[in-house]
Every structure is written in C-alpha cells, then in structure tokens.
CSV table of C-alpha atoms and ligand atoms in Angstrom, one decimal:
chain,number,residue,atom,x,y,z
S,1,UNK,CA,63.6,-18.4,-12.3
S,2,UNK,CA,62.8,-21.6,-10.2
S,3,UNK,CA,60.2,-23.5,-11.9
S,4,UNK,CA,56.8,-24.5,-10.2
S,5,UNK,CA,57.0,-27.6,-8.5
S,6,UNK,CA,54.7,-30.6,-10.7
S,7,UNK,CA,51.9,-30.9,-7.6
S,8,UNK,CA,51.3,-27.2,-7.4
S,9,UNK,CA,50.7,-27.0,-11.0
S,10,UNK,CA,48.6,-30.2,-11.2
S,11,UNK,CA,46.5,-29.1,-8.3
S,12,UNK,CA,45.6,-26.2,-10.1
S,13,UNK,CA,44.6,-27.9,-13.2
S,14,UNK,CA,42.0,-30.1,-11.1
S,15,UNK,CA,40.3,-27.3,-9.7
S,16,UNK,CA,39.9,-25.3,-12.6
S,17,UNK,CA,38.5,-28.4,-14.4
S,18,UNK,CA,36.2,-28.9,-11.3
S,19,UNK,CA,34.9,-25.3,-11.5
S,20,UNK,CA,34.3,-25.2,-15.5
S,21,UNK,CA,32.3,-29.0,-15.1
S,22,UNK,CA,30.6,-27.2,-12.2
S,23,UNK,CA,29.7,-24.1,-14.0
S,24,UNK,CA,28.6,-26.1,-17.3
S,25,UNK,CA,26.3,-28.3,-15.4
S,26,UNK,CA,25.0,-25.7,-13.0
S,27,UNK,CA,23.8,-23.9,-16.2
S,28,UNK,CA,20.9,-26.4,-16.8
S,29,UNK,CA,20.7,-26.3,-20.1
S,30,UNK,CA,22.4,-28.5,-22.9
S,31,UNK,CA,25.3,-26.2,-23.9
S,32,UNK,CA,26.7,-28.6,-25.8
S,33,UNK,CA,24.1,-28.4,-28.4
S,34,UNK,CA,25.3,-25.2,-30.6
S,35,UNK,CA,22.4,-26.1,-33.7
S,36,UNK,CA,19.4,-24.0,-33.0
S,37,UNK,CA,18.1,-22.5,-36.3
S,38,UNK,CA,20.1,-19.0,-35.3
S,39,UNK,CA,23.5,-20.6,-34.2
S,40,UNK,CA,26.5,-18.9,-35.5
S,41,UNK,CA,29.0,-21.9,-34.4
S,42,UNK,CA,26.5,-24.5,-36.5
S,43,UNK,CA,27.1,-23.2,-40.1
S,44,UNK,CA,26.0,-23.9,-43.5
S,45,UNK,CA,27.7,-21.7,-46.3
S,46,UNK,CA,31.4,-20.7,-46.7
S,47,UNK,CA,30.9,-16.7,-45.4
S,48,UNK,CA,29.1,-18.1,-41.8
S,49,UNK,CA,32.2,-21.2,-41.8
S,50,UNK,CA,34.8,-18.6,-42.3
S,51,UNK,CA,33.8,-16.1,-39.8
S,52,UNK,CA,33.0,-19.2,-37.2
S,53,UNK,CA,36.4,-20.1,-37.9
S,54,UNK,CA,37.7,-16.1,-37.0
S,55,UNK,CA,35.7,-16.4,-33.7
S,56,UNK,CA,37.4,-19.8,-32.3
S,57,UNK,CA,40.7,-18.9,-33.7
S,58,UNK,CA,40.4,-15.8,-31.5
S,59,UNK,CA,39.1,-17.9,-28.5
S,60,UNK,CA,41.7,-20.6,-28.6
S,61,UNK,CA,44.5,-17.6,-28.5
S,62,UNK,CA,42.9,-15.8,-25.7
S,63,UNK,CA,42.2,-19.0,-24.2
S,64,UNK,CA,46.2,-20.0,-24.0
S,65,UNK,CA,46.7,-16.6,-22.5
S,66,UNK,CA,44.4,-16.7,-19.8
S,67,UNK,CA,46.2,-19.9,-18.6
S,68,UNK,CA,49.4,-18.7,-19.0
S,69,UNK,CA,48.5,-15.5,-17.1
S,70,UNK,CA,45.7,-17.0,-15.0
S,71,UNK,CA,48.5,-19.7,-13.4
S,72,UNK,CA,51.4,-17.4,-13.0
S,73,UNK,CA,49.2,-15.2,-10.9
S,74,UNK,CA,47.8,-18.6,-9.2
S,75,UNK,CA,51.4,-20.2,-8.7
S,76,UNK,CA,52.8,-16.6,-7.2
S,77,UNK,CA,49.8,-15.8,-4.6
S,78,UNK,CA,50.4,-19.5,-3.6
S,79,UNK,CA,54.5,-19.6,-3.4
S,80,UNK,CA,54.7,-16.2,-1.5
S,81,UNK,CA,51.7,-16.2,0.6
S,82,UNK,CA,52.1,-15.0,4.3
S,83,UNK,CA,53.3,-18.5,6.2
S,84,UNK,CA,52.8,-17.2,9.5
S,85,UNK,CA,52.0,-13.9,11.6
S,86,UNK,CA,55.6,-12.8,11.3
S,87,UNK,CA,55.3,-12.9,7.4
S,88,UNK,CA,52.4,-10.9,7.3
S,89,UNK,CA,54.1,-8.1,8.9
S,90,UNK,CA,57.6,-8.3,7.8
S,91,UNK,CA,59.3,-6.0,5.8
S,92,UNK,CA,58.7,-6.3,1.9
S,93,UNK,CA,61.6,-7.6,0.0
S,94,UNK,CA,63.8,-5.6,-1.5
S,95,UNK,CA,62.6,-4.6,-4.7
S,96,UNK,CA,64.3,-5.6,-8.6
S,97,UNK,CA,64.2,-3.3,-11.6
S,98,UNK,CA,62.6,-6.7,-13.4
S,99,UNK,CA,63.8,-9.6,-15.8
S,100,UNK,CA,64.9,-8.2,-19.3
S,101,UNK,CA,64.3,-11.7,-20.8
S,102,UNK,CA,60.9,-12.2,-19.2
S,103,UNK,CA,59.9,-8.8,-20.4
S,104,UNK,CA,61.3,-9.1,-24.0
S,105,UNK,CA,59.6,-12.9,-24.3
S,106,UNK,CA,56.4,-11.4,-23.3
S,107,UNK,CA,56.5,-8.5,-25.7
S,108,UNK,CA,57.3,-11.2,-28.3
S,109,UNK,CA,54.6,-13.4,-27.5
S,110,UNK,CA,52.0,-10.5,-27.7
S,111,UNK,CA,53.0,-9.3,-31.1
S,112,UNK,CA,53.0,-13.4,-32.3
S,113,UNK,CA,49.5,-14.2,-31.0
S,114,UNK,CA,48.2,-10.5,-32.6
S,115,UNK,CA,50.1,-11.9,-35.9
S,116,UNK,CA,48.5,-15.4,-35.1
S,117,UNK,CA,45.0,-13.4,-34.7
S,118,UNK,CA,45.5,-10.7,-37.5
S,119,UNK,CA,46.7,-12.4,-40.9
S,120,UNK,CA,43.4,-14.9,-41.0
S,121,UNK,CA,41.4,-11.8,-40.0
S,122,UNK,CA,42.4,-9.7,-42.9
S,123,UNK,CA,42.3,-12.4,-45.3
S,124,UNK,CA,38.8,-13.6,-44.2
S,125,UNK,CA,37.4,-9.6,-44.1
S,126,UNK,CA,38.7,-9.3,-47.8
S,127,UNK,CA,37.2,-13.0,-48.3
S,128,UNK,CA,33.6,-11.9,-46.9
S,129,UNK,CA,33.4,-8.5,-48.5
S,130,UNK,CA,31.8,-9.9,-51.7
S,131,UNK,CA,31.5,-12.6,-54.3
S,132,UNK,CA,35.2,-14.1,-55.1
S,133,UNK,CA,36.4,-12.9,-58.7
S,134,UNK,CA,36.8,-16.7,-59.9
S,135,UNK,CA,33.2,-16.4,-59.1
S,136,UNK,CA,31.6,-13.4,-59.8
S,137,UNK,CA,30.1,-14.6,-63.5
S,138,UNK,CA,28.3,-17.2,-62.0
S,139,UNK,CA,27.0,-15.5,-58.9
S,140,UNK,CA,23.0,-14.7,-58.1
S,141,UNK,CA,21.6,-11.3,-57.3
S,142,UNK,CA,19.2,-10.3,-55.4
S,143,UNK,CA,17.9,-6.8,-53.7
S,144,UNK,CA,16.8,-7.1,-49.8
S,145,UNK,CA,14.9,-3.7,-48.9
S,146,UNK,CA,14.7,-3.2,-44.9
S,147,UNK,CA,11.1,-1.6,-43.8
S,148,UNK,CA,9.7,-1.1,-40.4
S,149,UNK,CA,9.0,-4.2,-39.8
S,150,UNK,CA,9.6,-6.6,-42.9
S,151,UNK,CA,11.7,-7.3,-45.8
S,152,UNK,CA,11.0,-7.1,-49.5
S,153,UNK,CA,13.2,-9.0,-51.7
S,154,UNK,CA,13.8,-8.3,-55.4
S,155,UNK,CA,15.3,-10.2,-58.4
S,156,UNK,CA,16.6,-7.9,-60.7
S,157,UNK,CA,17.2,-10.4,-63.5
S,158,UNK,CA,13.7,-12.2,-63.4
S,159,UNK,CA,11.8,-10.3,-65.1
S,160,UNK,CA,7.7,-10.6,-65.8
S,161,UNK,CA,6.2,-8.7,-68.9
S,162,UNK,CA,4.0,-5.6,-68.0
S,163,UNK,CA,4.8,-6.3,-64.3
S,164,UNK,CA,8.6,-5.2,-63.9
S,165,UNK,CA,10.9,-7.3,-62.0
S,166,UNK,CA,9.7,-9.9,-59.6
S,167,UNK,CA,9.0,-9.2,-55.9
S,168,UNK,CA,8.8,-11.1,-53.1
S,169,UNK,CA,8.0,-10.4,-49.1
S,170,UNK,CA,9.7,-11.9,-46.1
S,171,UNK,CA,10.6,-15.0,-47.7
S,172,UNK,CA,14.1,-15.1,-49.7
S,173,UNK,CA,14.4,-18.2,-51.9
S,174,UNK,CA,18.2,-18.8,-53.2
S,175,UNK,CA,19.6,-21.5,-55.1
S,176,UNK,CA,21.8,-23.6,-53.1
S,177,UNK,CA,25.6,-24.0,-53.7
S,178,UNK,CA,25.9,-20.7,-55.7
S,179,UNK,CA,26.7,-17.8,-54.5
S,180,UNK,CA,24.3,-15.0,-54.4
S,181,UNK,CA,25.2,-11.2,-53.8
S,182,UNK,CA,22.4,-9.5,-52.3
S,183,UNK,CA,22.0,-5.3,-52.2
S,184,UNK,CA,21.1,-4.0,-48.9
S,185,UNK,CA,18.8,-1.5,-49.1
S,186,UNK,CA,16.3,0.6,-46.6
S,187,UNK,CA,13.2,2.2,-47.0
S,188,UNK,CA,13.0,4.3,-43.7
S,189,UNK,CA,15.3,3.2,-40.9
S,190,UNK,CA,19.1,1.2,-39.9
S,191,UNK,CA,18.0,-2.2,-40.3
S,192,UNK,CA,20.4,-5.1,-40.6
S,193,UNK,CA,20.5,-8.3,-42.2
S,194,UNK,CA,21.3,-11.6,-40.9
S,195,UNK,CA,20.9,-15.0,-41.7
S,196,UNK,CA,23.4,-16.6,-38.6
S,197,UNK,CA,23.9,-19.7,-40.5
S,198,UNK,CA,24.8,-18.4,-43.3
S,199,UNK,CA,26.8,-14.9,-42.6
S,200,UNK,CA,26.8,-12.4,-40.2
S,201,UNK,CA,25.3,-9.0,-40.0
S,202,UNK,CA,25.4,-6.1,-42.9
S,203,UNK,CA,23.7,-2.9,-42.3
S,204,UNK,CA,20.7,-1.3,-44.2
S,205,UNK,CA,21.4,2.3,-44.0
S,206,UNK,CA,19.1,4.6,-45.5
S,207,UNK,CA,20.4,6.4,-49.1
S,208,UNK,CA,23.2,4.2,-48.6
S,209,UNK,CA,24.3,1.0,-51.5
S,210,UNK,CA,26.0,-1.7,-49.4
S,211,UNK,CA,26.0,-5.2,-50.0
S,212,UNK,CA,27.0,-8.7,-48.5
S,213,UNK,CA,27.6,-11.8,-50.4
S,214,UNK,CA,26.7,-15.9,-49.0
S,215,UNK,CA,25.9,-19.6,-50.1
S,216,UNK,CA,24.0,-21.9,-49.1
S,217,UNK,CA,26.0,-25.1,-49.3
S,218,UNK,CA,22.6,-27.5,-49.2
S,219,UNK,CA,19.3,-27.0,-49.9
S,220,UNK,CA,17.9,-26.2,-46.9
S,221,UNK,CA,15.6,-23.3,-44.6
S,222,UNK,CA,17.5,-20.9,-42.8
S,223,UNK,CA,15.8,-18.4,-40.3
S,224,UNK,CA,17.3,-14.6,-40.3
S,225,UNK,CA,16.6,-11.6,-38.0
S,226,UNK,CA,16.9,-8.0,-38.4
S,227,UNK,CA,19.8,-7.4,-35.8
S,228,UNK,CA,19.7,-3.4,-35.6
S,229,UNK,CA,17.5,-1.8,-33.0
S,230,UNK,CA,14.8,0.2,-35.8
S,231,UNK,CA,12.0,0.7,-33.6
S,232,UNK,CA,9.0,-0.5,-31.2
S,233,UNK,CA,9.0,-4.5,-33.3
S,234,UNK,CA,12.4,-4.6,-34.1
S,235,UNK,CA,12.7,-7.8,-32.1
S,236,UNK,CA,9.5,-9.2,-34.6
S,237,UNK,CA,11.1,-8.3,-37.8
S,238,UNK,CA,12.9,-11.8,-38.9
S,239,UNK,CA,12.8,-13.3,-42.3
S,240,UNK,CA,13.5,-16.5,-43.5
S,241,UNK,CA,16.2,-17.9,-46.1
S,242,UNK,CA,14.8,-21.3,-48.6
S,243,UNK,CA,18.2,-22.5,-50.5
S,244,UNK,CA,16.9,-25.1,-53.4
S,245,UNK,CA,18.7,-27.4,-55.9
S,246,UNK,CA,18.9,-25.6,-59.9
S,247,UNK,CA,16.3,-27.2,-60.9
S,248,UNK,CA,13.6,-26.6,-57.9
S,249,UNK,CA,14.5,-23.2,-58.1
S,250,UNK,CA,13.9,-22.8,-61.5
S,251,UNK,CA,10.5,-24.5,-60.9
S,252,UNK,CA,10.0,-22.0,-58.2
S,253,UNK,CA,10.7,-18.7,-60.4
S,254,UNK,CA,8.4,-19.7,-63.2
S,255,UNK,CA,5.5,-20.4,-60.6
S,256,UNK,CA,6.6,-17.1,-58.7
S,257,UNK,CA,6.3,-15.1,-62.2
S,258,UNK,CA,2.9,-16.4,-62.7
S,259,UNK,CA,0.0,-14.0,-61.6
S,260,UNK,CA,-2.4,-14.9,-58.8
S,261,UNK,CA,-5.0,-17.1,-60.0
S,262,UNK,CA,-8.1,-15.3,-59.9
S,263,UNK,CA,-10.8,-17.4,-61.6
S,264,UNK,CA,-14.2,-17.6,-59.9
S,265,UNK,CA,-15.3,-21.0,-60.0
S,266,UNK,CA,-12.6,-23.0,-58.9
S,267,UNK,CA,-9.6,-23.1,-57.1
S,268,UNK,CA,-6.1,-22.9,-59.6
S,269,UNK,CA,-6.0,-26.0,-61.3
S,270,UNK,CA,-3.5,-28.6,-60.5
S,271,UNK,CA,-2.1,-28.9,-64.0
S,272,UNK,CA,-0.4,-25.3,-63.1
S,273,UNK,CA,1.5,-26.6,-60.5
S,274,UNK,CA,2.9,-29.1,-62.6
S,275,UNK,CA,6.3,-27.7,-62.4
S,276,UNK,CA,6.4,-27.9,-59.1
S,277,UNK,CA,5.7,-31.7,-58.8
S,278,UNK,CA,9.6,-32.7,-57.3
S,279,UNK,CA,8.4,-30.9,-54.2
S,280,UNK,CA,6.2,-33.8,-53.1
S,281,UNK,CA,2.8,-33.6,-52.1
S,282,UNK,CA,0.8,-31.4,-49.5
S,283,UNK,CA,-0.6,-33.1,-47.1
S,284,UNK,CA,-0.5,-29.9,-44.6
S,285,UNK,CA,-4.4,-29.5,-45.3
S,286,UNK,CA,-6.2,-27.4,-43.1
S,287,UNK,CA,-5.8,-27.0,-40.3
S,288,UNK,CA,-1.9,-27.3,-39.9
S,289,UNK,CA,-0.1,-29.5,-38.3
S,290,UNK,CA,3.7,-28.9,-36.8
S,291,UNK,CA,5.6,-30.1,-39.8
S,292,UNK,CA,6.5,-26.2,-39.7
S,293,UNK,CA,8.0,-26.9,-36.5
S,294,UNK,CA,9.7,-30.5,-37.2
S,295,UNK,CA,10.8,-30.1,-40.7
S,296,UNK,CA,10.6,-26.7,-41.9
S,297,UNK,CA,11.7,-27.1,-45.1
S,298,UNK,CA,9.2,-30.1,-45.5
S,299,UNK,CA,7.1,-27.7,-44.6
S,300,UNK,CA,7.8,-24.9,-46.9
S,301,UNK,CA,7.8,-27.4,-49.9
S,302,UNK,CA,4.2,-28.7,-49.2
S,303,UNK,CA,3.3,-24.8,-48.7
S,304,UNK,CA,4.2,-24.6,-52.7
S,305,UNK,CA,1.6,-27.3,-53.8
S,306,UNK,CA,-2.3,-26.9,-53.6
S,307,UNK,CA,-4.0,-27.1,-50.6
S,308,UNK,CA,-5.3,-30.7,-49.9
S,309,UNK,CA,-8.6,-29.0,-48.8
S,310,UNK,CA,-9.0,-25.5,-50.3
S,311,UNK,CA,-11.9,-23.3,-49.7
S,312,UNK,CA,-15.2,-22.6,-51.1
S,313,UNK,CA,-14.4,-21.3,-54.1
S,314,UNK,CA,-17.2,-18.5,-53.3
S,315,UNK,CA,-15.8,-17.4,-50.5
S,316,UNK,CA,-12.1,-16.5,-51.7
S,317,UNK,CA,-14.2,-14.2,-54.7
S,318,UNK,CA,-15.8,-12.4,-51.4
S,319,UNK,CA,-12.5,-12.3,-49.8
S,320,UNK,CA,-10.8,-11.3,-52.9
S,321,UNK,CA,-13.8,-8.0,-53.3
S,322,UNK,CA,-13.0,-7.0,-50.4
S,323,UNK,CA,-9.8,-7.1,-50.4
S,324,UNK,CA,-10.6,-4.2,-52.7
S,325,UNK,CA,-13.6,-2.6,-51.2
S,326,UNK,CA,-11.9,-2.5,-47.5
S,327,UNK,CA,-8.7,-0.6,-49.7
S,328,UNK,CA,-6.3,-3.1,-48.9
S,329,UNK,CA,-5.1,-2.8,-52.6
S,330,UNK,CA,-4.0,0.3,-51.8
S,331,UNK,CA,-0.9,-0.9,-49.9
S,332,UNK,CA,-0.6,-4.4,-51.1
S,333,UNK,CA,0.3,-5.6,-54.6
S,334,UNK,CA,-1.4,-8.6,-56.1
S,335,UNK,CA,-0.4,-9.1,-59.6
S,336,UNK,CA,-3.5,-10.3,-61.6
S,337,UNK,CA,-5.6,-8.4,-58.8
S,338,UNK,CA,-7.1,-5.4,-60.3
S,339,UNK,CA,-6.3,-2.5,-58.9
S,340,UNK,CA,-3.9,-4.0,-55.9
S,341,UNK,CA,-0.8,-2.6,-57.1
S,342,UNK,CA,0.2,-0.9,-53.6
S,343,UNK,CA,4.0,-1.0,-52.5
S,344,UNK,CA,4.0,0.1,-48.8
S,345,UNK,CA,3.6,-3.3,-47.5
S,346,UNK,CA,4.5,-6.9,-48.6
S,347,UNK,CA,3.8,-8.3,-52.1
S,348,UNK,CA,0.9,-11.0,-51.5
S,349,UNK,CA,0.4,-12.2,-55.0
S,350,UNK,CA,1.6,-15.6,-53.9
S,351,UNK,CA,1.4,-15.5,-49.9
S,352,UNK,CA,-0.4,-18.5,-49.6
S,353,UNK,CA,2.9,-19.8,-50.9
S,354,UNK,CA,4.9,-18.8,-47.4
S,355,UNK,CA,5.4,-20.7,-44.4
S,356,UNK,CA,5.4,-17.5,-42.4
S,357,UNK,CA,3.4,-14.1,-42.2
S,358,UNK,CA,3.7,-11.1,-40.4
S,359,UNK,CA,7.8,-10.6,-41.2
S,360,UNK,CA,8.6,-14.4,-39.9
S,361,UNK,CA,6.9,-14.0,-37.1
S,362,UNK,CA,3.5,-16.5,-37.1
S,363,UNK,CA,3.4,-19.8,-38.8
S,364,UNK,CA,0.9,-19.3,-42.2
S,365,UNK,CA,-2.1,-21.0,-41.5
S,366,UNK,CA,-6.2,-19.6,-41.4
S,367,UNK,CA,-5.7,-19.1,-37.4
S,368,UNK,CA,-2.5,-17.1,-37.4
S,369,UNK,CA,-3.6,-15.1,-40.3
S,370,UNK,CA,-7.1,-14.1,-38.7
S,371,UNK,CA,-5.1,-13.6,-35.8
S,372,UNK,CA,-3.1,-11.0,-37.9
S,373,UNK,CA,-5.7,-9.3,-40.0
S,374,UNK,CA,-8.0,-8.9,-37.0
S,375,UNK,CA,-5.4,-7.2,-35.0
S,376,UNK,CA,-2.2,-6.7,-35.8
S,377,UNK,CA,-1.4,-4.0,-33.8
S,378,UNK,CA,-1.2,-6.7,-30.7
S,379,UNK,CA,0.9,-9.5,-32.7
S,380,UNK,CA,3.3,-6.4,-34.0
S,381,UNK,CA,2.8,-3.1,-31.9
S,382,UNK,CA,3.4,-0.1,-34.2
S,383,UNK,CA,2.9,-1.5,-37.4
S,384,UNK,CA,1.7,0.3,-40.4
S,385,UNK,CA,-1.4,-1.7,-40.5
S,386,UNK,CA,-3.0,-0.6,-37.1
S,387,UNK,CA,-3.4,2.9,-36.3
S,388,UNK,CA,-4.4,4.1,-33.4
S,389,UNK,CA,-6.7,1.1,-32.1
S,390,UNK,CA,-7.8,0.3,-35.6
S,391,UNK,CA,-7.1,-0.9,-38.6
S,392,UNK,CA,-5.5,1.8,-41.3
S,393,UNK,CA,-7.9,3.6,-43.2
S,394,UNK,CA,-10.5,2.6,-40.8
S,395,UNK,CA,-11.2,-0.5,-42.2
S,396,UNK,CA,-13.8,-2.4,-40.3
S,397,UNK,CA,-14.3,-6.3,-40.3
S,398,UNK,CA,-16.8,-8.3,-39.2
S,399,UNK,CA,-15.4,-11.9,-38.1
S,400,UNK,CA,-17.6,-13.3,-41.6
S,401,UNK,CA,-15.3,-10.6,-43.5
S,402,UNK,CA,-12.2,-11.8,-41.9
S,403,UNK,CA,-12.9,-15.5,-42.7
S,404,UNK,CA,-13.4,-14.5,-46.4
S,405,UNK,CA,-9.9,-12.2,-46.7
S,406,UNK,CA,-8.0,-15.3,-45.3
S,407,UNK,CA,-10.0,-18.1,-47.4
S,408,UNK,CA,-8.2,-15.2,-50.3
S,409,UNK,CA,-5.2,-14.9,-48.9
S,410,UNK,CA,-4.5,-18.1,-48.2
S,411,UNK,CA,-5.5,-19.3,-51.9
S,412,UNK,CA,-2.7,-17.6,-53.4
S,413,UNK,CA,-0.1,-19.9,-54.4
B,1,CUA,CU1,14.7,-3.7,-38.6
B,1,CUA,CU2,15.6,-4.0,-36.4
C-alpha cells in the first residue's frame, strides 16, 4: 500500500481546520463558554465529573475514527479521481478479493476502541448506581416526589414532634461534600430528575422505588429540571439544588423544623433567626433587586433572614384568614397554621424562605407571587390551581385580597 504523499495529507488538514473555525464562528454565539447553570460539561460533584468524563472519552474515540475514516475516503476520491475524459469512461480496474491485513487491523482496531469505550463505562455505571460502600454510613437521605408540575422533598431522618417528618417544596437543600442518596418517587406521572451539574437523569415512575445518588463538592445553587415529557408544563417544572457547609445546614434544619410564625402583632422576631446569622444579612428588601440573577446563592442566603422591610403586621393576619376562608388550607400545608394541613400542593410553611415559586419557575418576590396567585393558569397552563378559567374551588380575589395573601406568604420564613 503506497502511502499518501505529505502535501495531500497536509492540504487536507488545512481545510478541515478552515471549515471547523468557520463553522464555530458562523455560529454567533460563545461556544466556548460550557458554564451556564444547566451545563453538563461544567460540573460540580463526582456522579456529573464521572459521566462528563464517559461522554468525552466517547467523543475523543469517535473523533480519531472519523479522521482515520474521513481522510482515507478524502485521500482515495482525490488519488483516483477521473484525470481526463478518457478516464471517466474507461473500463474499471480489475477488481481484488481485498487486503487480509487491512481487514484484520480494522477488525482489531474496532474491538480495541469498543474495549477503550466499554471498561470506563461499566465501571462508571456501577460507580453512579448509588452511594459507594466505603461511604454508605455517612451518606444523607432524602425523598424527591415528582407531581404535575413540582417537586416535594422529604427528610426521612429530621423529624418534628406531632408534625411527622419534615417537608419541603421545589427547593432541595443538601449539605455539601457528602453524599446524599435521594428516592425517586411519583405521585401521578414519569417525571425525571436532574440536576446537570451534579448528575444526570433518573426516572420517577409511578409505584416504582428507584433512586440515584450525588455530591455537591462546594457549597453552592444548582438549578435542576424535570427532563421527562409529563404533560402540558412539563417544560415549567424545574427545581433547584442549595448545597451548604455542616454547620449552615444544620442551621438551616432547625429553622426549617420550626413552625410558621403566626403571632399577630409583629413580624417573627429577629432573635429566632439567630442561628442563621453566618448567612449574612438581607439586604434584598422589597422590592428585589437582581442578586437572584448575579449571585444566586447570595441570593438564597439573604432569602433565609428577615425581610429588611416586612409588611404591616395587619395585613399578613388578613392574608393569613384568608388563606383559610378562600380554602387554600385545603391543599397547602402550613405547619402552625390551623387547619392548613393540605398535601396536594407544595408545603408553604416557610415559602417566604425560597428564591423561587411556582416549581422554579418565577423569582420569589411580591410581583411574581401576585403574578402567580392571580393567575396561574397563564404563568403554568394546566396546573392544579386553575380550573377552567378560574381559580380551584372558585376562589375569588379582589386585587386588596391578593395583596394581603402575598404580604402572608411572603412572611413565612
Ligand atoms: Cu415532570 Cu416533565
């Protein structure tokens, strides 16, 4: 076999490194920049690293054997191209059986890059499948439940006396650099759950106990996404991921266990968020400004601590009574609420506590949440809050009633 000749080969290089620049910077955008708060290639926990790694592993091999094969065919269509008219219609060559040591080296070099692909692969799938055993003992757990369209999130070993185990909506707090097995669970449809930063997607299937296991290597705010189609919203059901230090997220359960404060006069007192004081200060106020945006975690902190201007304490007791009256307790639980002990949507007692309402979808502030409660039918079509042009249960509100409900909601922390 006569090899191809150095200028042919380098010619060929050139132009394909002409065509990739061209295609890169014909695309417009900054494809370099792989770190947007779903990239899969940008990760943070040793699940989302090891499956990154799978996926460029598997690129680089398939990458070598385009070349190979992509040159070869390039080199031959150039060598024995038609010269002149009398080429084009001469006689084919006579015809060889093959090249048994061609064939046999490219049998052998499909079965070594399958090798090269497959013994990472099945160590990694047996990696990902759950919690290592070395680590098992000092692993967290925690129960994600898929609903159309949000996610509850349950900590089977923090318990709270006469209230069961504490439950949470749409906002998963972890601690950081531990890992934490969470069981996948759904309440109606196939949901799935992903966090692309920290590891890739596990079904929730319906009367079915699976499970997936990550860490968060820093403390941090991770955004995650329901990636199974499971209905009209399916696009709006996203969650988001809060990884803190030991100690913060110790802080953070014994605030979490506490009821809603429900006192009349005033607003909770500052000496209850005591533990809470490494998280800094708030100095979100009202009305927000786009920390959420520019440091999300920041963000989330500041969410924690008293508002720097909260509401007339009057008007969160009329929220709060009509929270009742208008029968929202009858789907929403509010421990220290009487009476709102309702499980078909989120857990609010500490809502004003989230960065995000409506399953990750709007920022958590007065605006958004008006937004939501007046009609949330056109932030999140088919909800089970909006029925049929209004509100379930026909529940009417005037814009004075809406303003009290989120001065309410909004004071839960
Ligand atoms: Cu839940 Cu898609």
């Amino acid at each position: 076999m006569r090899l191809p000749k150095f200028s042919a080969l380098s010619g060929l290089w050139i132009r394909c490194a002409a065509l990739l620049a061209g295609v890169l910077s014909l695309s417009g955008c900054e494809w370099y920049r792989m770190d947007g708060p779903q990239s899969t290639i940008t990760t943070e926990g040793p699940v989302a690293a090891r499956q990154t790694d799978l996926f460029y592993l598997t690129c680089w091999v398939t990458l070598v054997i385009f070349i190979f094969v992509g040159s070869t065919l390039a080199y031959a269509i150039w060598k024995f191209r038609a010269r002149s008219e009398a080429d084009a219609h001469a006689e084919p060559p006579e015809q060889g059986h093959g090249n048994p040591m061609v064939e046999i080296g490219l049998i052998g070099a499909s079965v070594l890059s399958l090798v090269i692909i497959a013994f990472p692969t099945i160590r990694d799938i047996s990696y990902t499948y759950d919690v290592p055993e070395a680590q098992k003992a000092f692993a967290y757990n925690v129960t994600a439940t898929g609903y159309q369209w949000w996610f509850k999130f349950d900590y089977p070993s923090e318990t709270i006396p006469g209230a069961g185990i504490l439950t949470t909506g749409n906002e998963l707090v972890i601690p950081a650099g531990r890992p934490v097995h969470i069981d996948l669970r759904s309440a109606d449809v196939m949901h799935s759950f992903w966090i692309p930063k920290l590891a890739g997607k596990v079904d929730m299937i319906p009367n079915r106990a699976n499970f997936l296991w990550l860490q968060a290597d820093h403390p941090g705010y991770y955004w995650g996404q329901c990636a199974e189609f499971c209905g009209d919203s399916h696009a709006l059901m996203r969650f988001r991921v809060i990884a803190l230090g030991a100690a913060d997220f110790n802080a953070w359960l014994a605030h979490q266990k506490e009821p809603a404060h429900v006192a009349e006069a005033a607003a909770k007192p500052a000496a209850q968020f005591a533990s809470l004081r490494s998280f800094g200060t708030n100095e979100i106020g009202f009305p927000a400004n786009d920390l959420l945006e520019r440091d999300p975690f920041a963000a989330w902190k500041q969410k924690q601590l008293p508002d720097a201007a909260p509401a007339d304490p009057a008007l969160i007791a009329q929220g709060r009574a009509l929270f009742a009256s208008k029968t929202c307790i009858a789907c929403h639980t509010i421990r220290g609420v009487d009476g709102a002990v309702g499980v078909r949507g989120p857990d609010l007692t500490h809502v004003g506590a989230r960065t995000t309402i409506a399953a990750g979808l709007l920022e958590n502030n007065p605006e958004e949440l008006q937004r939501w409660i007046h009609n949330p039918g056109a932030v999140k079509p088919g909800n089970k809050m909006w029925v049929e042009g209004f509100l379930a249960n026909n529940i009417q509100l005037t814009p004075a009633d809406e303003t009290a409900l989120v001065a309410f909601l909004s004071s839960l922390k």
